[in-house]
mmCIF file of C-alpha atoms in Angstrom:
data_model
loop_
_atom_site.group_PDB
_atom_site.id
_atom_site.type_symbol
_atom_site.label_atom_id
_atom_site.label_comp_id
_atom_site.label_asym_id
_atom_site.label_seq_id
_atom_site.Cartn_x
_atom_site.Cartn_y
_atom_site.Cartn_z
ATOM 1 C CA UNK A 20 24.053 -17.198 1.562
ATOM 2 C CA UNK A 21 23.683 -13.418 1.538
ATOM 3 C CA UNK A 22 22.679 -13.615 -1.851
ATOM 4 C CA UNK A 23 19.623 -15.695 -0.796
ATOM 5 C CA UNK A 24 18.936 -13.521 2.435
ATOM 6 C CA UNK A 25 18.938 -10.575 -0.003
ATOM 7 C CA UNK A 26 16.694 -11.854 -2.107
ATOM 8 C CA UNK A 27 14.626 -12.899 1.002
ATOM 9 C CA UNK A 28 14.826 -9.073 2.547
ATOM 10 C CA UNK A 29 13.797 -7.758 -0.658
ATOM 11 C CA UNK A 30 11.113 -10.711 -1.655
ATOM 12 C CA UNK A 31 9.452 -9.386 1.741
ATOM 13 C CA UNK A 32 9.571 -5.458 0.905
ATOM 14 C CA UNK A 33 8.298 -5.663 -3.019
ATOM 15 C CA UNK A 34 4.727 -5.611 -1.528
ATOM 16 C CA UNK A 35 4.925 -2.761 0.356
ATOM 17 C CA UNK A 36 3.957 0.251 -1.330
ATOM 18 C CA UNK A 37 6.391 2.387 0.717
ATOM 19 C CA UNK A 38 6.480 5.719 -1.939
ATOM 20 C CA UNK A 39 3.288 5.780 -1.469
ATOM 21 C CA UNK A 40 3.494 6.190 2.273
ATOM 22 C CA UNK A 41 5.588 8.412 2.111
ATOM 23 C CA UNK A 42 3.835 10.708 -0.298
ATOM 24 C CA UNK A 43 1.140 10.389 1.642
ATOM 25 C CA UNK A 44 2.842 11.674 5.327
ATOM 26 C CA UNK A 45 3.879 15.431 3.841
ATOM 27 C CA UNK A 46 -0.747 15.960 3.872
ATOM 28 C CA UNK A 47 -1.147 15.256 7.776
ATOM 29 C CA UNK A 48 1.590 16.830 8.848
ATOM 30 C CA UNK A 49 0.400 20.371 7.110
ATOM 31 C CA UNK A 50 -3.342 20.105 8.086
ATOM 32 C CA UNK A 51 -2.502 19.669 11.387
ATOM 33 C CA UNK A 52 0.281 22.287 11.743
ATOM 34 C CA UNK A 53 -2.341 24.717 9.638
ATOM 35 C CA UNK A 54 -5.076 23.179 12.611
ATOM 36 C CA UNK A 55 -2.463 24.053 15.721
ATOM 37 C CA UNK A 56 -1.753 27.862 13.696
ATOM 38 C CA UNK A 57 -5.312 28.111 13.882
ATOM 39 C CA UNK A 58 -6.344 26.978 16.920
ATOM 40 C CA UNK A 59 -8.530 23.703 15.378
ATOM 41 C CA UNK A 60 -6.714 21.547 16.578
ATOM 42 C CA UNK A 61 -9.697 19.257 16.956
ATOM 43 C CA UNK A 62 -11.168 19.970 13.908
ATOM 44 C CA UNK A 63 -7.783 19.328 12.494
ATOM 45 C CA UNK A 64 -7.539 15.990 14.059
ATOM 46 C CA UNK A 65 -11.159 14.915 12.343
ATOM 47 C CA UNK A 66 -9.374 16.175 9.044
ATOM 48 C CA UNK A 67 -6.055 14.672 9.561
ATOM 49 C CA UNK A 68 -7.773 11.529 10.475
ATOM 50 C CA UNK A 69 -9.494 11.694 7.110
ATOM 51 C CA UNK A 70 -6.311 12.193 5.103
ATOM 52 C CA UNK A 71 -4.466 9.456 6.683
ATOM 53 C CA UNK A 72 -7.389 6.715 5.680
ATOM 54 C CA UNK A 73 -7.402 8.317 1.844
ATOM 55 C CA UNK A 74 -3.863 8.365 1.877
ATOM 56 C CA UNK A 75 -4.163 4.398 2.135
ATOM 57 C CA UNK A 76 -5.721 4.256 -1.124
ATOM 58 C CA UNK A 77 -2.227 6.121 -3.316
ATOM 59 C CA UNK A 78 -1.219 2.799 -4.272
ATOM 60 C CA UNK A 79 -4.377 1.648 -5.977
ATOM 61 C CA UNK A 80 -6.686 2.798 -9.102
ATOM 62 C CA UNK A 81 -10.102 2.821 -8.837
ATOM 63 C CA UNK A 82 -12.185 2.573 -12.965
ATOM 64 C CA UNK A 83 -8.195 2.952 -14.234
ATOM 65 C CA UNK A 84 -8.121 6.317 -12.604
ATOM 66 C CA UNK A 85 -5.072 6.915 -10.854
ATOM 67 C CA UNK A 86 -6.707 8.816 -8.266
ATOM 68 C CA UNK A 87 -10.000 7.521 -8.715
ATOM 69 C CA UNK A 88 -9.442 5.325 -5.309
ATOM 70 C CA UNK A 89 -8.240 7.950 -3.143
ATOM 71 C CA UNK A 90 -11.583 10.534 -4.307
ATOM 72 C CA UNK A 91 -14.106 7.532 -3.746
ATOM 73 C CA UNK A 92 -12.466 7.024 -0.412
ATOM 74 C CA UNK A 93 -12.919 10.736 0.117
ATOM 75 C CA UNK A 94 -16.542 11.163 -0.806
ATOM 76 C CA UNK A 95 -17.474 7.771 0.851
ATOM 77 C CA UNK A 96 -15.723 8.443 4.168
ATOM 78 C CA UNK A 97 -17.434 11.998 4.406
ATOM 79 C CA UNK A 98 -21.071 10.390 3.598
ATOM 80 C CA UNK A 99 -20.211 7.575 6.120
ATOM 81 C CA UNK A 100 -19.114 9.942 8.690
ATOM 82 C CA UNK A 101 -22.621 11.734 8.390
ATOM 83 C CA UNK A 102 -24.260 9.166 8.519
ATOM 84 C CA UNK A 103 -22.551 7.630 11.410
ATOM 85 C CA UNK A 104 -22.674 11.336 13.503
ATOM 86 C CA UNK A 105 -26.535 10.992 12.696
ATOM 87 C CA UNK A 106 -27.104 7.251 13.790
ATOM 88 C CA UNK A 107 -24.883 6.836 16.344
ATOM 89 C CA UNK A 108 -27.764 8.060 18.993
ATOM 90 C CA UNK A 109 -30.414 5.760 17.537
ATOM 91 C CA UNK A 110 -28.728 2.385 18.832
ATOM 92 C CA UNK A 111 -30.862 0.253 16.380
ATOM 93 C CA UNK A 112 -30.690 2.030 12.930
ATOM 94 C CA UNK A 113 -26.793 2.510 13.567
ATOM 95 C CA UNK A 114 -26.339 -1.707 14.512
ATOM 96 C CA UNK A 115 -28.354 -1.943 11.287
ATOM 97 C CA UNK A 116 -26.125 0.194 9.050
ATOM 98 C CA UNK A 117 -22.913 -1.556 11.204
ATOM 99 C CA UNK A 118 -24.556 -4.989 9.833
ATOM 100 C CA UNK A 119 -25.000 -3.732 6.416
ATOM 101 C CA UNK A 120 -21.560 -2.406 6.104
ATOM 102 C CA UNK A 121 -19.651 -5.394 7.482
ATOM 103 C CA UNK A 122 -21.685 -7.814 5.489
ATOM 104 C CA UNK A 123 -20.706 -5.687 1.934
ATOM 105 C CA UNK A 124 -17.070 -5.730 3.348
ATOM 106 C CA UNK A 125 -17.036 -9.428 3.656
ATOM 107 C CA UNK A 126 -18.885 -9.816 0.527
ATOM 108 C CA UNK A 127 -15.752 -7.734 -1.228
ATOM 109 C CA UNK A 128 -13.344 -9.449 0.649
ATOM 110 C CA UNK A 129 -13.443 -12.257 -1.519
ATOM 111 C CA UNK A 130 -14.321 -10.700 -5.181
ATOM 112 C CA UNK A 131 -12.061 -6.925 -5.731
ATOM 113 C CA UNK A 132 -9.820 -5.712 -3.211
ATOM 114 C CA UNK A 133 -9.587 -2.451 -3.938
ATOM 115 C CA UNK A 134 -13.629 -1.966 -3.600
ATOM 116 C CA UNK A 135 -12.974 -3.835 -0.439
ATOM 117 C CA UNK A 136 -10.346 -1.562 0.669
ATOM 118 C CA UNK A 137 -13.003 1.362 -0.065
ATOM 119 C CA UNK A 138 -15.996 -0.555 1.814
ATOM 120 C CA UNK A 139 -13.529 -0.819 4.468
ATOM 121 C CA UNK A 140 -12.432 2.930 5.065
ATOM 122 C CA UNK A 141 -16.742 3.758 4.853
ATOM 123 C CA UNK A 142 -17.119 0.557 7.873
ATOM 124 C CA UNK A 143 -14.290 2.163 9.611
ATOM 125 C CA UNK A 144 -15.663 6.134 9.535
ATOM 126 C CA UNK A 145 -19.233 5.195 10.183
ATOM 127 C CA UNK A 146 -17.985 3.221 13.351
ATOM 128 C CA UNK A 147 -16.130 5.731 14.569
ATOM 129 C CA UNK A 148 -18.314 8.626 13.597
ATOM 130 C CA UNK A 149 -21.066 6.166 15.677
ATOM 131 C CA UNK A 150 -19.572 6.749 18.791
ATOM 132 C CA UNK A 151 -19.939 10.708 19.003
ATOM 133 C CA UNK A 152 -23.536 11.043 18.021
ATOM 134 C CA UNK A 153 -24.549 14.815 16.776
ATOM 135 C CA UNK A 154 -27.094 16.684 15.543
ATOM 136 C CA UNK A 155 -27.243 17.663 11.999
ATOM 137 C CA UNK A 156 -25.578 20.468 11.618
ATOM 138 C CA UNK A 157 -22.804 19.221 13.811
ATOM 139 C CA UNK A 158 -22.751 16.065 11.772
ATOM 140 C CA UNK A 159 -22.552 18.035 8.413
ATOM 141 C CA UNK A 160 -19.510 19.897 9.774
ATOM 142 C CA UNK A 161 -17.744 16.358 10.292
ATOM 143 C CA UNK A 162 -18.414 15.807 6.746
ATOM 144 C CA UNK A 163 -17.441 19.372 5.406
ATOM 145 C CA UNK A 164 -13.814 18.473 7.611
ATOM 146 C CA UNK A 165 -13.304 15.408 6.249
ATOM 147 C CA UNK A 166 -13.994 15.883 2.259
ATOM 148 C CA UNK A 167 -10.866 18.914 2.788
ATOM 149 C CA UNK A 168 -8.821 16.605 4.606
ATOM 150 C CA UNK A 169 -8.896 14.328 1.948
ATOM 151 C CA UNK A 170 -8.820 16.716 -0.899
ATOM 152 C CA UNK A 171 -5.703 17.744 0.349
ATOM 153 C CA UNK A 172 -4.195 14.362 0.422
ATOM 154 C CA UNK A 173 -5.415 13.782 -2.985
ATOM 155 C CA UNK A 174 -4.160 17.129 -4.354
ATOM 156 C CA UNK A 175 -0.173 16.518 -2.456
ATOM 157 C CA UNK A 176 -0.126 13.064 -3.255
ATOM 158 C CA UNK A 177 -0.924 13.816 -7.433
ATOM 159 C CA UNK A 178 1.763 16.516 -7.323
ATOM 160 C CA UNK A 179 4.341 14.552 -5.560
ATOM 161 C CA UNK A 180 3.600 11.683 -8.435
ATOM 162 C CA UNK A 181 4.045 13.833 -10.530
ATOM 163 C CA UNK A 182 7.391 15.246 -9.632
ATOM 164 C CA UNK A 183 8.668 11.903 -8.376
ATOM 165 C CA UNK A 184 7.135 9.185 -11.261
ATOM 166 C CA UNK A 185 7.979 5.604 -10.835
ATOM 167 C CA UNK A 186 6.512 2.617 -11.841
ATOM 168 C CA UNK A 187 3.776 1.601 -9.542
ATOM 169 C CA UNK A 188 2.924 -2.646 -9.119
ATOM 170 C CA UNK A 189 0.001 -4.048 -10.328
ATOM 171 C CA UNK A 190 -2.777 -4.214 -7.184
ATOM 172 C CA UNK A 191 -3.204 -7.922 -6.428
ATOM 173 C CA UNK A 192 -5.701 -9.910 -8.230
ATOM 174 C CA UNK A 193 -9.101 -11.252 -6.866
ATOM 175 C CA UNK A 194 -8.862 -13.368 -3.472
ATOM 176 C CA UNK A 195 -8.723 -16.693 -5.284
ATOM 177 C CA UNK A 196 -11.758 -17.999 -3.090
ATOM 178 C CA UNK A 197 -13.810 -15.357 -5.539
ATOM 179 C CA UNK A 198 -15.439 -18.783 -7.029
ATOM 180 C CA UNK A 199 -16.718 -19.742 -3.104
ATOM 181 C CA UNK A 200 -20.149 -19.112 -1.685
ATOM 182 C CA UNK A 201 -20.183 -15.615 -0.300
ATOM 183 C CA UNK A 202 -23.195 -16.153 1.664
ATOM 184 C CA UNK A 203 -21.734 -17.588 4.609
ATOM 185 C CA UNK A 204 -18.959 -14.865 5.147
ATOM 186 C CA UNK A 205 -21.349 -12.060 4.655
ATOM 187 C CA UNK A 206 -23.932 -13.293 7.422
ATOM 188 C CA UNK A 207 -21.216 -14.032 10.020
ATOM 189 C CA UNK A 208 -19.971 -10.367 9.204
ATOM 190 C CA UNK A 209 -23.475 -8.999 9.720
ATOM 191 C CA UNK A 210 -24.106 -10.575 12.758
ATOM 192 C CA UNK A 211 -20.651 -10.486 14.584
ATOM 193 C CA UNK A 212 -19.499 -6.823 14.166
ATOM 194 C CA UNK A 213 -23.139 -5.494 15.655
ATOM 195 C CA UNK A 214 -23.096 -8.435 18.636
ATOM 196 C CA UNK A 215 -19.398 -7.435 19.128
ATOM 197 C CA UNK A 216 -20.902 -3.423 19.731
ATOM 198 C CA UNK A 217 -23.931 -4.338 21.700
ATOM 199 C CA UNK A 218 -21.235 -6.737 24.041
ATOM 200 C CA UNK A 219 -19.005 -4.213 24.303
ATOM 201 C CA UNK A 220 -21.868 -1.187 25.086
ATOM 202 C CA UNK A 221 -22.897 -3.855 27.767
ATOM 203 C CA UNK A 222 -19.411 -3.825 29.199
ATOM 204 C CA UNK A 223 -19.279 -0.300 29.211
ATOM 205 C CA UNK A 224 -15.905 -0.349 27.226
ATOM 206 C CA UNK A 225 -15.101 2.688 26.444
ATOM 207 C CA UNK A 226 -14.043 3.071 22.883
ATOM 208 C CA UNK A 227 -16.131 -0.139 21.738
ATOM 209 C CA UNK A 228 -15.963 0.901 17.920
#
């Protein structure tokens, strides 16, 4: 009997990539200990914030580059957090790019998750960078925190693999609905996620992202 709960506990932990959580953790903690030395701690927070979502990418490869995942998740989440600073004050070009976004996630979903994972940290920083609408400039210096937050990630996480090697699980194969319609998911993803915002605006919740 403790054999099989054994096997059970450990049948239930194999998934989880937990090295690469914890090489991740050692890249917030220093940007926002360098932000609080500094006194940035909010810019630290926008960076920190960027690490954490890159950091979710050290278990997969992106074009059989080990870190080719965590540096697409880098560059996209800084363009999408432009973007999102820029659009968040023009209600119906940001629902548009909100429809657009959930629609490719949804399309993903089904096909490669690790480009869904990506799609998903973009949705996630353009939604967020939606809801505190700047100029340019102010939205460039989003993007110029969050490329160093996760270039630092990147950079700690590829030393720490390197010092500490082990042999990292295949990522999970395509969602085995891949041979479905996508159609249908995508344009219940592009309509929900914008309705949701526009409900939520209409409530005056605060955080509605």
């Amino acid at each position: 009997m403790n054999a099989d709960l054994r096997a059970k506990v450990r049948g239930w932990l194999t998934p989880i990539h937990w090295r690469d959580g914890l090489m991740a953790a050692p890249a917030l903690i220093v940007i926002l200990l360098v932000g609080i030395a500094m006194d940035l701690q909010v810019h630290a927070v926008v960076a920190a914030g960027a690490a954490l979502s890159v950091g979710f990418g050290a278990s997969r490869t992106f074009f059989s580059l080990r870190c080719g995942a965590t540096i697409a998740a880098a560059l996209g989440t800084a363009a999408a957090a432009m973007a999102g600073s820029l659009l968040g004050g023009h209600e119906l070009p940001y629902l548009i790019g909100c429809a657009v976004l959930a629609g490719g996630n949804a399309a993903f979903a089904t096909r490669d998750q690790t480009v869904w994972w990506l799609a998903l940290q973009v949705a996630i920083a353009f939604l967020i960078a939606g809801h505190f609408p700047r100029t340019l400039a102010q939205a460039t210096l989003r993007a110029e925190l969050v490329l160093p937050g996760g270039a630092i990630q990147i950079a700690i996480v590829m030393t720490l693999d390197r010092i500490i090697p082990y042999d990292r699980r295949t990522p999970p194969p395509p969602n085995a609905a891949a041979s479905e319609p996508i159609a249908p998911f995508v344009i219940r993803a592009a309509i929900c996620v914008p309705l949701a915002l526009v409900v939520a605006r209409s409530m005056h919740i605060e955080y509605e992202y």
